[in-house]
Amino acid sequence: MIDFHSHVLPGIDDGSDCVEESLEMLHTAKNQGVSTMLATPHFYAQDVSVDHFLEKRKKAYDTLKRCMDNSDCPDIRLGAEVCYFRGIGRAREIEKLCIEGTRVIMVELPFRQWDEEVLRDVEELMEKQNVSVMLAHIERFYAYQKRKKIWKEVLDLPVIFQVNAEFFDGRKKRKLIKKLVEENRPVVLGSDCHNTDRRKPNLDMGYSFIREKIGQNAVDEIEKVSVEILEK
Ligand SMILES: [Fe+2]
Protein backbone atom coordinates (compact mmCIF):
# COMPACT_ATOMS: atom_id res chain seq x y z
CA MET A 1 0.00 0.00 0.00
CA ILE A 2 1.16 3.52 -0.75
CA ASP A 3 0.07 6.31 1.57
CA PHE A 4 -0.18 9.48 -0.52
CA HIS A 5 -0.81 11.96 2.27
CA SER A 6 0.94 12.34 5.61
CA HIS A 7 2.33 14.87 8.02
CA VAL A 8 4.99 12.51 9.25
CA LEU A 9 8.02 14.80 9.04
CA PRO A 10 8.92 16.14 12.48
CA GLY A 11 8.51 19.75 13.50
CA ILE A 12 7.59 21.26 10.15
CA ASP A 13 3.82 21.76 10.36
CA ASP A 14 0.89 20.72 12.56
CA GLY A 15 1.87 17.07 12.13
CA SER A 16 4.48 15.12 14.06
CA ASP A 17 6.13 17.09 16.86
CA CYS A 18 9.35 15.13 17.13
CA VAL A 19 11.40 12.31 15.67
CA GLU A 20 10.04 9.79 18.21
CA GLU A 21 6.47 10.53 17.16
CA SER A 22 7.40 10.27 13.48
CA LEU A 23 9.05 6.90 14.06
CA GLU A 24 5.99 5.60 15.87
CA MET A 25 3.80 6.74 12.97
CA LEU A 26 6.13 5.02 10.49
CA HIS A 27 6.15 1.78 12.48
CA THR A 28 2.34 1.76 12.68
CA ALA A 29 2.10 2.30 8.94
CA LYS A 30 4.64 -0.41 8.19
CA ASN A 31 2.74 -2.89 10.38
CA GLN A 32 -0.39 -2.14 8.36
CA GLY A 33 1.45 -3.00 5.16
CA VAL A 34 2.41 0.46 3.90
CA SER A 35 5.49 0.19 1.70
CA THR A 36 5.84 3.86 0.77
CA MET A 37 4.61 6.92 2.60
CA LEU A 38 4.52 10.32 1.00
CA ALA A 39 5.59 13.05 3.36
CA THR A 40 3.38 15.97 2.40
CA PRO A 41 3.81 18.92 4.81
CA HIS A 42 1.48 21.87 4.42
CA PHE A 43 2.71 24.59 2.07
CA TYR A 44 1.14 28.04 2.55
CA ALA A 45 2.34 30.51 -0.07
CA GLN A 46 1.52 33.50 2.16
CA ASP A 47 3.91 32.26 4.88
CA VAL A 48 6.94 30.89 3.14
CA SER A 49 8.75 30.91 -0.21
CA VAL A 50 9.02 27.70 -2.18
CA ASP A 51 12.78 27.51 -1.67
CA HIS A 52 12.56 28.11 2.07
CA PHE A 53 9.88 25.43 2.35
CA LEU A 54 12.06 22.95 0.46
CA GLU A 55 15.00 23.74 2.72
CA LYS A 56 12.90 23.22 5.85
CA ARG A 57 11.47 19.99 4.45
CA LYS A 58 14.94 18.66 3.65
CA LYS A 59 16.14 19.45 7.16
CA ALA A 60 13.17 17.67 8.76
CA TYR A 61 13.63 14.69 6.45
CA ASP A 62 17.39 14.43 7.10
CA THR A 63 16.80 14.52 10.86
CA LEU A 64 14.23 11.72 10.61
CA LYS A 65 16.23 9.67 8.12
CA ARG A 66 19.22 9.53 10.47
CA CYS A 67 17.08 7.75 13.08
CA MET A 68 15.11 5.49 10.73
CA ASP A 69 15.73 1.79 10.55
CA ASN A 70 14.65 0.90 7.03
CA SER A 71 13.53 -2.59 8.00
CA ASP A 72 10.61 -1.39 10.10
CA CYS A 73 9.69 1.83 8.28
CA PRO A 74 8.07 2.46 4.91
CA ASP A 75 10.16 4.30 2.31
CA ILE A 76 9.53 8.01 2.35
CA ARG A 77 8.87 10.04 -0.78
CA LEU A 78 8.80 13.82 -0.40
CA GLY A 79 5.89 15.95 -1.54
CA ALA A 80 3.74 18.78 -0.27
CA GLU A 81 0.13 19.58 0.47
CA VAL A 82 -0.06 22.84 -1.42
CA CYS A 83 -2.80 25.08 -0.09
CA TYR A 84 -4.75 26.68 -2.92
CA PHE A 85 -4.32 30.40 -3.52
CA ARG A 86 -5.63 32.73 -6.19
CA GLY A 87 -3.31 32.64 -9.18
CA ILE A 88 -1.66 29.34 -8.22
CA GLY A 89 -1.78 28.35 -11.88
CA ARG A 90 0.59 31.18 -12.80
CA ALA A 91 2.78 31.08 -9.68
CA ARG A 92 6.50 30.85 -10.30
CA GLU A 93 8.39 27.86 -8.97
CA ILE A 94 5.23 26.07 -7.91
CA GLU A 95 6.22 23.01 -9.94
CA LYS A 96 9.12 22.46 -7.51
CA LEU A 97 6.46 21.25 -5.07
CA CYS A 98 5.59 18.21 -7.21
CA ILE A 99 6.00 14.80 -5.58
CA GLU A 100 9.67 13.88 -5.88
CA GLY A 101 10.46 12.28 -9.22
CA THR A 102 7.03 13.06 -10.72
CA ARG A 103 5.12 15.89 -12.37
CA VAL A 104 2.25 15.49 -9.92
CA ILE A 105 1.39 18.22 -7.45
CA MET A 106 -1.02 17.73 -4.55
CA VAL A 107 -3.32 20.71 -4.01
CA GLU A 108 -5.68 21.32 -1.12
CA LEU A 109 -8.65 23.31 -2.41
CA PRO A 110 -10.39 25.80 -0.08
CA PHE A 111 -12.92 24.71 2.54
CA ARG A 112 -15.61 27.01 1.21
CA GLN A 113 -17.87 27.31 -1.80
CA TRP A 114 -15.66 27.03 -4.90
CA ASP A 115 -16.11 29.48 -7.75
CA GLU A 116 -15.08 29.80 -11.41
CA GLU A 117 -11.74 31.20 -10.38
CA VAL A 118 -10.85 28.04 -8.45
CA LEU A 119 -11.77 25.99 -11.48
CA ARG A 120 -9.72 28.21 -13.81
CA ASP A 121 -6.72 28.17 -11.49
CA VAL A 122 -6.63 24.38 -11.42
CA GLU A 123 -6.97 24.24 -15.20
CA GLU A 124 -4.21 26.78 -15.60
CA LEU A 125 -1.93 24.87 -13.24
CA MET A 126 -2.24 21.81 -15.44
CA GLU A 127 -1.95 23.62 -18.76
CA LYS A 128 0.62 26.35 -18.12
CA GLN A 129 2.89 24.46 -15.75
CA ASN A 130 2.43 21.13 -17.45
CA VAL A 131 1.82 19.24 -14.21
CA SER A 132 -0.81 16.74 -13.16
CA VAL A 133 -2.94 17.81 -10.24
CA MET A 134 -3.86 15.56 -7.35
CA LEU A 135 -6.73 16.99 -5.32
CA ALA A 136 -6.16 16.29 -1.63
CA HIS A 137 -8.97 14.57 0.33
CA ILE A 138 -11.64 15.36 -2.26
CA GLU A 139 -14.42 13.94 -0.05
CA ARG A 140 -13.93 16.62 2.60
CA PHE A 141 -15.14 19.44 0.32
CA TYR A 142 -18.48 18.10 -0.74
CA ALA A 143 -20.36 19.61 2.19
CA TYR A 144 -19.26 23.13 1.21
CA GLN A 145 -20.32 22.92 -2.43
CA LYS A 146 -23.86 24.18 -2.78
CA ARG A 147 -23.32 25.16 -6.43
CA LYS A 148 -23.41 21.71 -7.89
CA LYS A 149 -22.40 22.96 -11.35
CA ILE A 150 -18.96 24.04 -10.14
CA TRP A 151 -18.57 20.89 -8.06
CA LYS A 152 -19.32 18.78 -11.11
CA GLU A 153 -16.98 20.80 -13.33
CA VAL A 154 -14.11 20.34 -10.86
CA LEU A 155 -14.84 16.61 -10.59
CA ASP A 156 -14.84 16.36 -14.38
CA LEU A 157 -11.29 17.76 -14.60
CA PRO A 158 -8.58 15.26 -15.57
CA VAL A 159 -7.15 15.19 -12.05
CA ILE A 160 -6.14 12.47 -9.61
CA PHE A 161 -8.35 12.15 -6.54
CA GLN A 162 -6.67 11.56 -3.21
CA VAL A 163 -9.13 10.18 -0.70
CA ASN A 164 -8.54 10.03 3.05
CA ALA A 165 -8.74 6.53 4.51
CA GLU A 166 -11.57 7.48 6.90
CA PHE A 167 -13.84 8.58 4.03
CA PHE A 168 -16.36 5.91 5.02
CA ASP A 169 -17.37 7.87 8.12
CA GLY A 170 -20.08 9.65 6.11
CA ARG A 171 -22.76 8.33 3.78
CA LYS A 172 -22.32 11.05 1.13
CA LYS A 173 -18.56 10.62 1.19
CA ARG A 174 -18.92 6.88 0.70
CA LYS A 175 -21.26 7.44 -2.21
CA LEU A 176 -18.86 9.86 -3.86
CA ILE A 177 -15.82 7.59 -3.58
CA LYS A 178 -17.78 4.57 -4.77
CA LYS A 179 -18.89 6.56 -7.81
CA LEU A 180 -15.35 7.74 -8.64
CA VAL A 181 -13.95 4.23 -8.31
CA GLU A 182 -16.75 2.68 -10.36
CA GLU A 183 -16.25 5.27 -13.09
CA ASN A 184 -12.59 4.27 -13.24
CA ARG A 185 -11.35 7.70 -12.27
CA PRO A 186 -7.82 7.75 -10.84
CA VAL A 187 -8.20 7.40 -7.07
CA VAL A 188 -5.44 6.98 -4.48
CA LEU A 189 -5.65 6.72 -0.71
CA GLY A 190 -3.91 8.70 2.00
CA SER A 191 -4.04 8.54 5.77
CA ASP A 192 -3.45 12.29 6.27
CA CYS A 193 -1.90 11.17 9.56
CA HIS A 194 -0.71 13.94 11.85
CA ASN A 195 0.22 12.14 15.06
CA THR A 196 -0.06 8.94 17.07
CA ASP A 197 -3.44 9.48 18.71
CA ARG A 198 -6.33 11.36 17.13
CA ARG A 199 -5.04 11.35 13.56
CA LYS A 200 -2.83 8.31 13.32
CA PRO A 201 -1.89 6.18 10.29
CA ASN A 202 -5.02 4.27 9.23
CA LEU A 203 -4.57 3.32 5.60
CA ASP A 204 -5.50 -0.31 6.30
CA MET A 205 -9.01 0.76 7.38
CA GLY A 206 -9.64 2.54 4.10
CA TYR A 207 -8.42 -0.40 2.07
CA SER A 208 -10.47 -2.90 4.11
CA PHE A 209 -13.60 -0.85 3.63
CA ILE A 210 -13.10 -0.64 -0.13
CA ARG A 211 -12.34 -4.36 -0.35
CA GLU A 212 -15.48 -5.22 1.58
CA LYS A 213 -17.96 -2.75 0.09
CA ILE A 214 -16.71 -2.19 -3.44
CA GLY A 215 -14.59 -5.23 -4.11
CA GLN A 216 -11.06 -6.50 -4.59
CA ASN A 217 -11.02 -5.14 -8.17
CA ALA A 218 -11.29 -1.60 -6.82
CA VAL A 219 -8.39 -2.25 -4.44
CA ASP A 220 -6.30 -3.64 -7.30
CA GLU A 221 -7.08 -0.63 -9.45
CA ILE A 222 -6.15 1.85 -6.70
CA GLU A 223 -2.88 0.01 -6.11
CA LYS A 224 -2.11 0.00 -9.82
CA VAL A 225 -2.80 3.73 -10.21
CA SER A 226 -0.70 4.45 -7.11
CA VAL A 227 2.35 2.62 -8.44
CA GLU A 228 2.01 4.23 -11.87
CA ILE A 229 1.96 7.72 -10.42
CA LEU A 230 5.23 7.21 -8.58
CA GLU A 231 6.90 5.46 -11.50
CA LYS A 232 6.31 8.31 -13.93
FE1 LIG B 1 -3.11 17.06 5.21
mmCIF file of C-alpha atoms and ligand atoms in Angstrom:
data_model
loop_
_atom_site.group_PDB
_atom_site.id
_atom_site.type_symbol
_atom_site.label_atom_id
_atom_site.label_comp_id
_atom_site.label_asym_id
_atom_site.label_seq_id
_atom_site.Cartn_x
_atom_site.Cartn_y
_atom_site.Cartn_z
ATOM 1 C CA MET A 1 0.000 0.000 0.000
ATOM 2 C CA ILE A 2 1.157 3.523 -0.755
ATOM 3 C CA ASP A 3 0.072 6.307 1.568
ATOM 4 C CA PHE A 4 -0.183 9.478 -0.523
ATOM 5 C CA HIS A 5 -0.812 11.963 2.265
ATOM 6 C CA SER A 6 0.939 12.343 5.606
ATOM 7 C CA HIS A 7 2.335 14.872 8.016
ATOM 8 C CA VAL A 8 4.993 12.507 9.251
ATOM 9 C CA LEU A 9 8.017 14.797 9.045
ATOM 10 C CA PRO A 10 8.923 16.135 12.479
ATOM 11 C CA GLY A 11 8.513 19.748 13.497
ATOM 12 C CA ILE A 12 7.594 21.264 10.150
ATOM 13 C CA ASP A 13 3.816 21.763 10.357
ATOM 14 C CA ASP A 14 0.890 20.722 12.562
ATOM 15 C CA GLY A 15 1.872 17.068 12.134
ATOM 16 C CA SER A 16 4.482 15.125 14.059
ATOM 17 C CA ASP A 17 6.127 17.087 16.858
ATOM 18 C CA CYS A 18 9.351 15.135 17.127
ATOM 19 C CA VAL A 19 11.401 12.305 15.672
ATOM 20 C CA GLU A 20 10.035 9.794 18.206
ATOM 21 C CA GLU A 21 6.471 10.532 17.163
ATOM 22 C CA SER A 22 7.404 10.273 13.478
ATOM 23 C CA LEU A 23 9.051 6.900 14.061
ATOM 24 C CA GLU A 24 5.993 5.597 15.873
ATOM 25 C CA MET A 25 3.804 6.739 12.967
ATOM 26 C CA LEU A 26 6.125 5.016 10.487
ATOM 27 C CA HIS A 27 6.146 1.777 12.481
ATOM 28 C CA THR A 28 2.344 1.763 12.685
ATOM 29 C CA ALA A 29 2.097 2.297 8.938
ATOM 30 C CA LYS A 30 4.643 -0.410 8.186
ATOM 31 C CA ASN A 31 2.735 -2.888 10.379
ATOM 32 C CA GLN A 32 -0.393 -2.138 8.360
ATOM 33 C CA GLY A 33 1.447 -2.996 5.163
ATOM 34 C CA VAL A 34 2.409 0.461 3.898
ATOM 35 C CA SER A 35 5.495 0.192 1.701
ATOM 36 C CA THR A 36 5.841 3.864 0.768
ATOM 37 C CA MET A 37 4.613 6.923 2.601
ATOM 38 C CA LEU A 38 4.517 10.316 0.996
ATOM 39 C CA ALA A 39 5.594 13.048 3.358
ATOM 40 C CA THR A 40 3.377 15.974 2.403
ATOM 41 C CA PRO A 41 3.814 18.918 4.805
ATOM 42 C CA HIS A 42 1.478 21.874 4.421
ATOM 43 C CA PHE A 43 2.711 24.595 2.074
ATOM 44 C CA TYR A 44 1.142 28.037 2.547
ATOM 45 C CA ALA A 45 2.339 30.515 -0.071
ATOM 46 C CA GLN A 46 1.524 33.504 2.160
ATOM 47 C CA ASP A 47 3.905 32.265 4.878
ATOM 48 C CA VAL A 48 6.937 30.886 3.138
ATOM 49 C CA SER A 49 8.753 30.910 -0.206
ATOM 50 C CA VAL A 50 9.025 27.699 -2.178
ATOM 51 C CA ASP A 51 12.784 27.510 -1.666
ATOM 52 C CA HIS A 52 12.556 28.110 2.066
ATOM 53 C CA PHE A 53 9.884 25.429 2.354
ATOM 54 C CA LEU A 54 12.060 22.948 0.456
ATOM 55 C CA GLU A 55 15.001 23.737 2.719
ATOM 56 C CA LYS A 56 12.898 23.216 5.853
ATOM 57 C CA ARG A 57 11.473 19.987 4.450
ATOM 58 C CA LYS A 58 14.935 18.655 3.652
ATOM 59 C CA LYS A 59 16.144 19.449 7.159
ATOM 60 C CA ALA A 60 13.171 17.668 8.760
ATOM 61 C CA TYR A 61 13.626 14.690 6.453
ATOM 62 C CA ASP A 62 17.386 14.433 7.104
ATOM 63 C CA THR A 63 16.802 14.517 10.859
ATOM 64 C CA LEU A 64 14.235 11.717 10.612
ATOM 65 C CA LYS A 65 16.233 9.669 8.115
ATOM 66 C CA ARG A 66 19.221 9.530 10.471
ATOM 67 C CA CYS A 67 17.081 7.752 13.080
ATOM 68 C CA MET A 68 15.114 5.494 10.729
ATOM 69 C CA ASP A 69 15.730 1.790 10.545
ATOM 70 C CA ASN A 70 14.654 0.902 7.034
ATOM 71 C CA SER A 71 13.530 -2.593 8.003
ATOM 72 C CA ASP A 72 10.607 -1.393 10.098
ATOM 73 C CA CYS A 73 9.687 1.832 8.284
ATOM 74 C CA PRO A 74 8.073 2.458 4.910
ATOM 75 C CA ASP A 75 10.158 4.298 2.313
ATOM 76 C CA ILE A 76 9.532 8.010 2.354
ATOM 77 C CA ARG A 77 8.872 10.037 -0.777
ATOM 78 C CA LEU A 78 8.802 13.819 -0.404
ATOM 79 C CA GLY A 79 5.895 15.948 -1.535
ATOM 80 C CA ALA A 80 3.741 18.778 -0.269
ATOM 81 C CA GLU A 81 0.127 19.575 0.465
ATOM 82 C CA VAL A 82 -0.064 22.845 -1.415
ATOM 83 C CA CYS A 83 -2.795 25.082 -0.090
ATOM 84 C CA TYR A 84 -4.751 26.683 -2.923
ATOM 85 C CA PHE A 85 -4.322 30.403 -3.520
ATOM 86 C CA ARG A 86 -5.628 32.731 -6.195
ATOM 87 C CA GLY A 87 -3.307 32.644 -9.176
ATOM 88 C CA ILE A 88 -1.664 29.338 -8.220
ATOM 89 C CA GLY A 89 -1.778 28.354 -11.880
ATOM 90 C CA ARG A 90 0.590 31.176 -12.795
ATOM 91 C CA ALA A 91 2.782 31.084 -9.679
ATOM 92 C CA ARG A 92 6.499 30.854 -10.303
ATOM 93 C CA GLU A 93 8.393 27.856 -8.973
ATOM 94 C CA ILE A 94 5.228 26.072 -7.911
ATOM 95 C CA GLU A 95 6.221 23.010 -9.940
ATOM 96 C CA LYS A 96 9.119 22.464 -7.507
ATOM 97 C CA LEU A 97 6.463 21.249 -5.074
ATOM 98 C CA CYS A 98 5.594 18.214 -7.211
ATOM 99 C CA ILE A 99 5.996 14.798 -5.583
ATOM 100 C CA GLU A 100 9.671 13.880 -5.879
ATOM 101 C CA GLY A 101 10.462 12.278 -9.218
ATOM 102 C CA THR A 102 7.027 13.056 -10.721
ATOM 103 C CA ARG A 103 5.121 15.888 -12.374
ATOM 104 C CA VAL A 104 2.249 15.488 -9.919
ATOM 105 C CA ILE A 105 1.388 18.219 -7.447
ATOM 106 C CA MET A 106 -1.025 17.734 -4.551
ATOM 107 C CA VAL A 107 -3.324 20.705 -4.014
ATOM 108 C CA GLU A 108 -5.676 21.325 -1.116
ATOM 109 C CA LEU A 109 -8.647 23.315 -2.408
ATOM 110 C CA PRO A 110 -10.386 25.796 -0.084
ATOM 111 C CA PHE A 111 -12.921 24.709 2.545
ATOM 112 C CA ARG A 112 -15.612 27.005 1.206
ATOM 113 C CA GLN A 113 -17.866 27.308 -1.801
ATOM 114 C CA TRP A 114 -15.655 27.028 -4.904
ATOM 115 C CA ASP A 115 -16.106 29.484 -7.755
ATOM 116 C CA GLU A 116 -15.085 29.804 -11.409
ATOM 117 C CA GLU A 117 -11.735 31.198 -10.384
ATOM 118 C CA VAL A 118 -10.855 28.044 -8.448
ATOM 119 C CA LEU A 119 -11.768 25.991 -11.485
ATOM 120 C CA ARG A 120 -9.717 28.214 -13.814
ATOM 121 C CA ASP A 121 -6.716 28.169 -11.491
ATOM 122 C CA VAL A 122 -6.633 24.378 -11.421
ATOM 123 C CA GLU A 123 -6.968 24.235 -15.204
ATOM 124 C CA GLU A 124 -4.207 26.783 -15.601
ATOM 125 C CA LEU A 125 -1.933 24.874 -13.242
ATOM 126 C CA MET A 126 -2.240 21.807 -15.441
ATOM 127 C CA GLU A 127 -1.948 23.616 -18.760
ATOM 128 C CA LYS A 128 0.624 26.349 -18.120
ATOM 129 C CA GLN A 129 2.889 24.462 -15.752
ATOM 130 C CA ASN A 130 2.432 21.128 -17.450
ATOM 131 C CA VAL A 131 1.817 19.239 -14.213
ATOM 132 C CA SER A 132 -0.814 16.739 -13.163
ATOM 133 C CA VAL A 133 -2.936 17.814 -10.243
ATOM 134 C CA MET A 134 -3.862 15.562 -7.349
ATOM 135 C CA LEU A 135 -6.731 16.987 -5.320
ATOM 136 C CA ALA A 136 -6.161 16.293 -1.627
ATOM 137 C CA HIS A 137 -8.975 14.565 0.328
ATOM 138 C CA ILE A 138 -11.635 15.363 -2.255
ATOM 139 C CA GLU A 139 -14.416 13.939 -0.053
ATOM 140 C CA ARG A 140 -13.929 16.618 2.604
ATOM 141 C CA PHE A 141 -15.138 19.438 0.323
ATOM 142 C CA TYR A 142 -18.482 18.096 -0.745
ATOM 143 C CA ALA A 143 -20.357 19.609 2.194
ATOM 144 C CA TYR A 144 -19.256 23.133 1.212
ATOM 145 C CA GLN A 145 -20.323 22.918 -2.428
ATOM 146 C CA LYS A 146 -23.859 24.177 -2.777
ATOM 147 C CA ARG A 147 -23.318 25.162 -6.425
ATOM 148 C CA LYS A 148 -23.408 21.712 -7.893
ATOM 149 C CA LYS A 149 -22.397 22.957 -11.350
ATOM 150 C CA ILE A 150 -18.958 24.044 -10.136
ATOM 151 C CA TRP A 151 -18.571 20.891 -8.063
ATOM 152 C CA LYS A 152 -19.315 18.783 -11.108
ATOM 153 C CA GLU A 153 -16.979 20.802 -13.328
ATOM 154 C CA VAL A 154 -14.114 20.342 -10.862
ATOM 155 C CA LEU A 155 -14.845 16.615 -10.592
ATOM 156 C CA ASP A 156 -14.838 16.357 -14.378
ATOM 157 C CA LEU A 157 -11.294 17.757 -14.602
ATOM 158 C CA PRO A 158 -8.578 15.262 -15.566
ATOM 159 C CA VAL A 159 -7.148 15.193 -12.046
ATOM 160 C CA ILE A 160 -6.137 12.467 -9.611
ATOM 161 C CA PHE A 161 -8.346 12.154 -6.538
ATOM 162 C CA GLN A 162 -6.669 11.562 -3.210
ATOM 163 C CA VAL A 163 -9.125 10.183 -0.698
ATOM 164 C CA ASN A 164 -8.539 10.030 3.050
ATOM 165 C CA ALA A 165 -8.742 6.532 4.513
ATOM 166 C CA GLU A 166 -11.573 7.477 6.898
ATOM 167 C CA PHE A 167 -13.844 8.579 4.033
ATOM 168 C CA PHE A 168 -16.356 5.913 5.017
ATOM 169 C CA ASP A 169 -17.373 7.874 8.120
ATOM 170 C CA GLY A 170 -20.082 9.653 6.112
ATOM 171 C CA ARG A 171 -22.759 8.332 3.778
ATOM 172 C CA LYS A 172 -22.319 11.047 1.127
ATOM 173 C CA LYS A 173 -18.559 10.622 1.187
ATOM 174 C CA ARG A 174 -18.922 6.876 0.702
ATOM 175 C CA LYS A 175 -21.258 7.435 -2.209
ATOM 176 C CA LEU A 176 -18.858 9.864 -3.865
ATOM 177 C CA ILE A 177 -15.823 7.590 -3.582
ATOM 178 C CA LYS A 178 -17.783 4.568 -4.773
ATOM 179 C CA LYS A 179 -18.886 6.557 -7.808
ATOM 180 C CA LEU A 180 -15.351 7.742 -8.636
ATOM 181 C CA VAL A 181 -13.952 4.226 -8.310
ATOM 182 C CA GLU A 182 -16.752 2.681 -10.365
ATOM 183 C CA GLU A 183 -16.254 5.274 -13.091
ATOM 184 C CA ASN A 184 -12.586 4.270 -13.238
ATOM 185 C CA ARG A 185 -11.349 7.702 -12.268
ATOM 186 C CA PRO A 186 -7.817 7.752 -10.840
ATOM 187 C CA VAL A 187 -8.200 7.398 -7.069
ATOM 188 C CA VAL A 188 -5.440 6.978 -4.477
ATOM 189 C CA LEU A 189 -5.646 6.723 -0.711
ATOM 190 C CA GLY A 190 -3.905 8.699 2.002
ATOM 191 C CA SER A 191 -4.039 8.543 5.774
ATOM 192 C CA ASP A 192 -3.449 12.292 6.267
ATOM 193 C CA CYS A 193 -1.903 11.165 9.556
ATOM 194 C CA HIS A 194 -0.715 13.938 11.848
ATOM 195 C CA ASN A 195 0.217 12.139 15.064
ATOM 196 C CA THR A 196 -0.061 8.941 17.071
ATOM 197 C CA ASP A 197 -3.436 9.479 18.708
ATOM 198 C CA ARG A 198 -6.332 11.357 17.133
ATOM 199 C CA ARG A 199 -5.044 11.352 13.564
ATOM 200 C CA LYS A 200 -2.832 8.307 13.319
ATOM 201 C CA PRO A 201 -1.892 6.184 10.290
ATOM 202 C CA ASN A 202 -5.017 4.266 9.234
ATOM 203 C CA LEU A 203 -4.574 3.318 5.604
ATOM 204 C CA ASP A 204 -5.497 -0.306 6.301
ATOM 205 C CA MET A 205 -9.005 0.759 7.384
ATOM 206 C CA GLY A 206 -9.639 2.541 4.096
ATOM 207 C CA TYR A 207 -8.425 -0.397 2.074
ATOM 208 C CA SER A 208 -10.465 -2.902 4.111
ATOM 209 C CA PHE A 209 -13.602 -0.846 3.628
ATOM 210 C CA ILE A 210 -13.095 -0.637 -0.133
ATOM 211 C CA ARG A 211 -12.343 -4.359 -0.352
ATOM 212 C CA GLU A 212 -15.475 -5.220 1.580
ATOM 213 C CA LYS A 213 -17.960 -2.755 0.089
ATOM 214 C CA ILE A 214 -16.710 -2.189 -3.443
ATOM 215 C CA GLY A 215 -14.587 -5.229 -4.112
ATOM 216 C CA GLN A 216 -11.059 -6.504 -4.594
ATOM 217 C CA ASN A 217 -11.024 -5.136 -8.166
ATOM 218 C CA ALA A 218 -11.287 -1.605 -6.818
ATOM 219 C CA VAL A 219 -8.387 -2.255 -4.439
ATOM 220 C CA ASP A 220 -6.295 -3.644 -7.299
ATOM 221 C CA GLU A 221 -7.081 -0.626 -9.451
ATOM 222 C CA ILE A 222 -6.150 1.847 -6.700
ATOM 223 C CA GLU A 223 -2.880 0.014 -6.109
ATOM 224 C CA LYS A 224 -2.111 0.000 -9.823
ATOM 225 C CA VAL A 225 -2.796 3.732 -10.211
ATOM 226 C CA SER A 226 -0.700 4.446 -7.106
ATOM 227 C CA VAL A 227 2.345 2.624 -8.437
ATOM 228 C CA GLU A 228 2.006 4.230 -11.867
ATOM 229 C CA ILE A 229 1.959 7.725 -10.420
ATOM 230 C CA LEU A 230 5.229 7.207 -8.579
ATOM 231 C CA GLU A 231 6.900 5.460 -11.495
ATOM 232 C CA LYS A 232 6.313 8.310 -13.934
HETATM 233 FE FE FE B 1 -3.112 17.063 5.210
#
